[in-house]
Amino acid sequence: MNDGIIEKKVLIQASPEIVFEALTNAKDLVRWFCDRAASDPRVGGEFKATWRAGRSFRKGLAFYTQLDPARTVELTWEVEAGADSGAIGVHTLRYSIRPRKDGCEVTMCDAGNPPPDDEVYAALDHGWIGILRDFKEHCEARERAARKRLSRNAAP
């Protein structure tokens, strides 16, 4: 049986600042994580997310518990419910950002109550692969756009 912890690492060719912004800014979050977002990125601030689930919506509420710009984002999810499911319970989602040559490495750790069985755990584990792929693509596109703006502004 699993312990309920899912940990993934992803290399992203973007600055730690862009990665941090993508993890905390509502406009960025709707580009890779959820359909609607409201974010108050300060310790104790709320992050509200809404996902479309067929014809209904699933809502999540988290609180930022640790923020270290360009290094760490940690949230405690206290409510995660939908029309057809009950609350999933409290779990912690932590992103650690480490600078690397030409970008950074992001470690995501989702820890909380263990899923009811290995099949649910495997589905959650696999789901994070797609989410982090979208996150990587979003951050790298933002980095390319920022570099393009800099090169245009630097041109004589």
XYZ file of C-alpha atoms in Angstrom:
156
model
C 0.000 0.000 0.000
C 1.180 3.543 -0.711
C 1.828 6.291 1.829
C -0.111 8.992 -0.056
C 2.993 10.958 -1.096
C 3.486 11.766 -4.758
C 6.784 13.367 -5.716
C 7.827 14.441 -9.191
C 10.771 16.401 -10.600
C 10.788 18.414 -13.781
C 13.550 20.375 -15.515
C 12.299 23.673 -16.876
C 14.183 25.996 -19.205
C 12.940 29.139 -17.480
C 14.152 31.366 -14.702
C 13.173 30.604 -11.104
C 11.326 33.941 -11.082
C 9.100 32.935 -14.002
C 8.457 29.541 -12.384
C 7.526 31.159 -9.063
C 5.169 33.571 -10.823
C 3.514 30.679 -12.694
C 2.873 28.965 -9.338
C 1.328 32.002 -7.633
C -0.239 34.337 -10.202
C -3.912 33.657 -10.993
C -3.493 34.585 -14.673
C -0.688 32.063 -15.003
C -2.439 29.356 -12.979
C -5.406 29.292 -15.383
C -2.990 28.650 -18.239
C -1.720 25.334 -16.847
C -3.480 24.243 -13.633
C -7.172 25.115 -13.486
C -10.021 26.776 -15.376
C -10.545 29.656 -12.935
C -8.318 30.980 -10.164
C -8.065 33.627 -7.476
C -4.725 33.899 -5.731
C -3.464 35.982 -2.807
C 0.183 34.853 -2.717
C 1.207 35.634 0.857
C 1.527 33.335 3.836
C -2.053 32.786 5.001
C -3.453 34.020 1.663
C -6.037 31.978 -0.212
C -5.792 30.196 -3.515
C -9.173 29.273 -4.981
C -9.340 27.061 -8.042
C -12.161 25.754 -10.172
C -11.954 22.895 -12.666
C -14.545 21.924 -15.233
C -15.654 18.332 -14.698
C -18.035 17.492 -17.495
C -21.146 19.621 -16.978
C -20.293 20.507 -13.404
C -17.402 22.218 -11.681
C -15.000 21.036 -9.016
C -13.693 23.627 -6.568
C -10.586 23.723 -4.432
C -9.476 26.010 -1.628
C -5.902 26.197 -0.413
C -3.901 28.468 1.843
C -0.326 29.508 1.180
C 1.746 28.226 4.096
C 5.229 28.990 2.800
C 6.474 31.381 0.130
C 10.116 32.038 -0.615
C 10.286 33.909 -3.941
C 11.934 31.878 -6.684
C 12.563 28.989 -4.215
C 9.472 27.554 -2.519
C 5.693 27.576 -2.794
C 3.725 25.505 -0.300
C -0.037 25.282 0.025
C -2.338 23.396 2.319
C -5.483 22.264 0.554
C -8.333 22.286 3.043
C -11.306 21.814 0.764
C -11.503 19.958 -2.501
C -15.003 18.946 -3.433
C -17.296 18.653 -6.408
C -20.962 18.094 -7.041
C -20.443 14.354 -7.264
C -17.771 13.846 -4.616
C -17.180 14.643 -0.987
C -14.239 16.505 0.471
C -10.925 14.820 -0.229
C -9.355 16.177 2.948
C -6.328 18.162 3.933
C -3.143 17.690 1.957
C 0.002 19.698 1.373
C 1.342 20.641 -2.035
C 4.942 21.866 -2.086
C 7.025 23.099 -5.012
C 10.777 23.475 -4.474
C 12.623 25.468 -7.135
C 16.381 24.962 -7.636
C 18.406 26.956 -10.169
C 20.198 24.879 -12.797
C 22.184 25.764 -15.869
C 19.740 27.223 -18.416
C 16.750 27.023 -16.092
C 15.721 25.261 -12.936
C 14.601 21.987 -11.440
C 11.198 21.910 -9.766
C 10.320 19.202 -7.272
C 6.597 18.815 -6.596
C 5.487 16.917 -3.505
C 1.801 16.216 -2.874
C 1.352 14.699 0.585
C -1.793 13.944 2.514
C -4.216 11.209 3.332
C -3.359 8.054 1.385
C -5.774 7.270 -1.457
C -8.139 4.382 -0.710
C -6.249 1.929 -2.936
C -3.280 1.551 -5.247
C -5.412 2.096 -8.357
C -6.517 5.573 -7.188
C -2.938 6.366 -6.160
C -1.671 5.347 -9.619
C -4.291 7.559 -11.303
C -3.293 10.552 -9.146
C 0.393 9.874 -9.746
C -0.169 9.684 -13.505
C -2.333 12.827 -13.427
C 0.562 14.845 -12.049
C 2.664 13.914 -15.086
C 0.252 15.748 -17.399
C -0.140 18.703 -15.067
C 3.617 19.168 -14.760
C 4.047 18.817 -18.528
C 1.579 21.699 -18.992
C 3.391 23.677 -16.264
C 6.763 23.163 -17.980
C 5.380 24.202 -21.383
C 3.779 27.313 -19.889
C 6.941 28.417 -18.072
C 9.160 27.801 -21.078
C 6.813 29.773 -23.367
C 6.880 32.674 -20.892
C 10.698 32.510 -20.804
C 10.926 32.585 -24.624
C 8.547 35.558 -24.754
C 10.571 37.412 -22.103
C 13.826 36.797 -23.998
C 12.219 37.954 -27.224
C 11.050 41.197 -25.584
C 14.542 41.788 -24.165
C 16.218 41.246 -27.535
C 13.739 43.613 -29.260
C 14.343 46.282 -26.630
C 18.130 45.849 -26.878
C 18.183 46.183 -30.679
C 19.493 49.572 -31.922
